[in-house]
Coordinates of C-alpha atoms in Angstrom, one line a residue:
M10 CA 126.9 -11.5 -48.4
E11 CA 126.4 -14.7 -46.8
S12 CA 123.5 -15.3 -49.2
V13 CA 125.9 -14.6 -52.1
I14 CA 128.2 -17.4 -51.5
R15 CA 125.5 -19.7 -50.1
G16 CA 124.0 -19.3 -53.8
A17 CA 126.8 -19.6 -55.3
A18 CA 128.3 -23.0 -54.1
I19 CA 125.1 -24.7 -54.3
Y20 CA 125.1 -23.6 -58.0
L21 CA 128.4 -25.3 -58.2
V22 CA 127.6 -28.3 -56.3
L23 CA 124.2 -29.2 -58.5
L24 CA 125.7 -28.5 -61.6
M25 CA 128.8 -31.0 -60.8
A26 CA 126.1 -33.4 -59.7
L27 CA 124.2 -33.0 -62.6
R28 CA 127.6 -33.6 -64.8
L29 CA 128.1 -36.3 -62.4
S30 CA 124.9 -38.1 -62.8
G31 CA 125.4 -38.8 -66.3
R32 CA 123.4 -37.0 -69.3
R33 CA 120.8 -39.9 -69.5
T34 CA 119.3 -38.5 -66.0
V35 CA 118.4 -35.3 -67.7
A36 CA 116.7 -36.3 -70.3
Q37 CA 114.7 -39.6 -69.2
M38 CA 112.8 -38.8 -66.2
T39 CA 111.3 -41.5 -64.7
P40 CA 109.1 -41.4 -61.0
F41 CA 111.9 -41.9 -59.3
D42 CA 114.2 -39.0 -61.0
L43 CA 110.7 -36.7 -60.4
V44 CA 111.2 -37.4 -56.3
L45 CA 114.1 -37.2 -56.2
L46 CA 114.2 -33.7 -58.1
L47 CA 111.9 -32.3 -55.7
I48 CA 113.6 -33.3 -52.5
I49 CA 117.2 -32.0 -54.1
A50 CA 115.1 -28.4 -54.6
E51 CA 113.2 -28.6 -51.1
T52 CA 116.7 -29.1 -49.9
T53 CA 118.4 -26.2 -52.1
Q54 CA 115.7 -23.9 -51.2
Q55 CA 116.9 -24.7 -47.1
A56 CA 120.4 -24.2 -48.1
L57 CA 120.0 -21.4 -50.2
L58 CA 117.9 -19.5 -47.6
G59 CA 119.1 -20.7 -44.2
D60 CA 117.2 -18.5 -41.5
D61 CA 116.9 -15.1 -44.2
F62 CA 113.2 -16.3 -45.3
S63 CA 113.0 -12.1 -46.3
L64 CA 111.9 -11.7 -49.9
I65 CA 115.1 -9.1 -50.8
N66 CA 117.3 -12.4 -50.1
A67 CA 114.9 -14.3 -52.5
A68 CA 115.5 -11.9 -54.8
L69 CA 119.4 -11.3 -54.4
L70 CA 119.5 -15.4 -54.8
I71 CA 117.7 -15.4 -57.7
V72 CA 120.2 -12.1 -59.3
V73 CA 123.1 -14.4 -58.0
L74 CA 122.1 -17.9 -59.9
F75 CA 121.0 -16.3 -62.9
S76 CA 124.6 -14.2 -62.9
L77 CA 126.1 -17.5 -62.4
D78 CA 124.4 -18.9 -65.1
I79 CA 125.1 -16.0 -67.2
G80 CA 128.8 -16.1 -66.8
L81 CA 129.2 -19.2 -67.4
S82 CA 128.1 -19.1 -70.4
Y83 CA 130.8 -16.5 -71.3
V84 CA 133.0 -18.5 -69.9
K85 CA 132.0 -21.5 -72.3
Q86 CA 132.2 -19.2 -75.3
W87 CA 135.5 -18.0 -74.3
A88 CA 136.8 -20.9 -73.6
P89 CA 135.3 -24.3 -75.9
S90 CA 137.2 -26.5 -74.1
L91 CA 135.8 -25.8 -70.8
G92 CA 132.4 -26.0 -72.2
R93 CA 133.3 -29.6 -73.2
I94 CA 133.8 -30.3 -69.7
I95 CA 130.9 -28.9 -68.0
D96 CA 128.5 -29.8 -70.8
G97 CA 129.7 -33.0 -72.4
T98 CA 130.1 -34.1 -75.8
P99 CA 128.5 -36.5 -78.0
T100 CA 129.0 -40.0 -77.7
V101 CA 129.0 -42.4 -80.6
L102 CA 127.5 -45.9 -79.2
I103 CA 126.9 -47.8 -82.5
S104 CA 128.8 -47.4 -85.3
D105 CA 128.2 -48.7 -88.4
G106 CA 125.6 -51.1 -86.9
K107 CA 128.3 -52.0 -84.4
P108 CA 127.4 -51.3 -80.7
D109 CA 130.4 -49.7 -78.9
L110 CA 130.3 -51.6 -75.3
R111 CA 132.8 -49.3 -73.7
A112 CA 130.8 -46.3 -74.8
F113 CA 127.6 -48.2 -73.0
A114 CA 129.5 -48.7 -69.9
R115 CA 130.5 -45.0 -69.8
A116 CA 127.7 -44.1 -70.7
R117 CA 125.8 -46.0 -68.3
I118 CA 123.4 -46.5 -70.8
S119 CA 121.8 -50.3 -72.6
L120 CA 121.3 -51.4 -75.7
E121 CA 117.6 -51.6 -74.5
D122 CA 117.9 -48.0 -74.3
V123 CA 118.6 -47.4 -77.7
L124 CA 116.3 -50.1 -78.7
T125 CA 113.1 -48.7 -77.0
T126 CA 114.5 -44.9 -78.9
A127 CA 115.2 -46.5 -82.1
R128 CA 111.5 -47.9 -82.1
V129 CA 109.7 -45.3 -81.1
E130 CA 111.3 -42.0 -82.9
Q131 CA 112.1 -44.2 -85.8
G132 CA 110.3 -47.3 -86.3
L133 CA 113.2 -49.5 -86.2
E134 CA 112.9 -52.7 -84.9
R135 CA 116.4 -54.3 -84.9
L136 CA 119.7 -53.1 -84.6
D137 CA 121.1 -53.9 -88.0
Q138 CA 118.7 -51.6 -88.8
I139 CA 120.4 -48.9 -86.5
K140 CA 123.4 -47.2 -88.0
S141 CA 124.5 -45.2 -85.9
A142 CA 123.4 -44.5 -82.9
V143 CA 124.5 -40.9 -80.7
L144 CA 123.8 -40.0 -77.1
E145 CA 124.2 -35.8 -77.3
A146 CA 125.7 -33.9 -74.8
D147 CA 121.9 -32.9 -73.4
G148 CA 121.2 -36.1 -72.9
A149 CA 119.0 -36.9 -76.2
L150 CA 119.6 -39.8 -78.3
S151 CA 120.3 -39.5 -82.1
I152 CA 119.5 -42.5 -84.0
I153 CA 120.2 -42.8 -88.1
P154 CA 118.7 -45.8 -90.0
Q155 CA 120.6 -48.0 -92.1
E156 CA 119.8 -47.2 -95.7
T157 CA 117.8 -49.0 -97.6

C-alpha cells in the first residue's frame, strides 16, 4: 500500500512541477534541462522505490502510474475545464503583427525565441513578416506568416 501512495504522490508532484515550470520547458530541452531531467528521474526512482527494490514493487508502481495517467485522461474528458488547468491553453504572443508583451512575460518566453522559430520553421526574418504567433498548450510555437 505504501508503494501505491508513494507512486500517486510522486506522480502529482511531478505533474504540478512540470505545469508550473512552463510549457517551453517541455518543448525545448537544453543540456541543462537534460541534466535536470536525469537528476529528477533518479530522485523520483529513489522516492518511488524507497527500500523495496523488488520486481513486484516496481511492477506495482508501473501499474499505479499508468492507472493514474489513464484516470487523469478520463477526468480531463469528463471535465474539460479541469483539462485546461492541467494541460494549459494556447497563448497568443503576436496578433496582427503586434507582440503582446504581457503574454510574453506570462509565458516566460522572449521575442527572440519567437523570431528564431519563425526563421527556422518558416524562413521569416523580421517581426513584420509574422501575422501571429501562438504558444501551444504542448509548448510548441505556431507561426503564421503575413499574407503577401
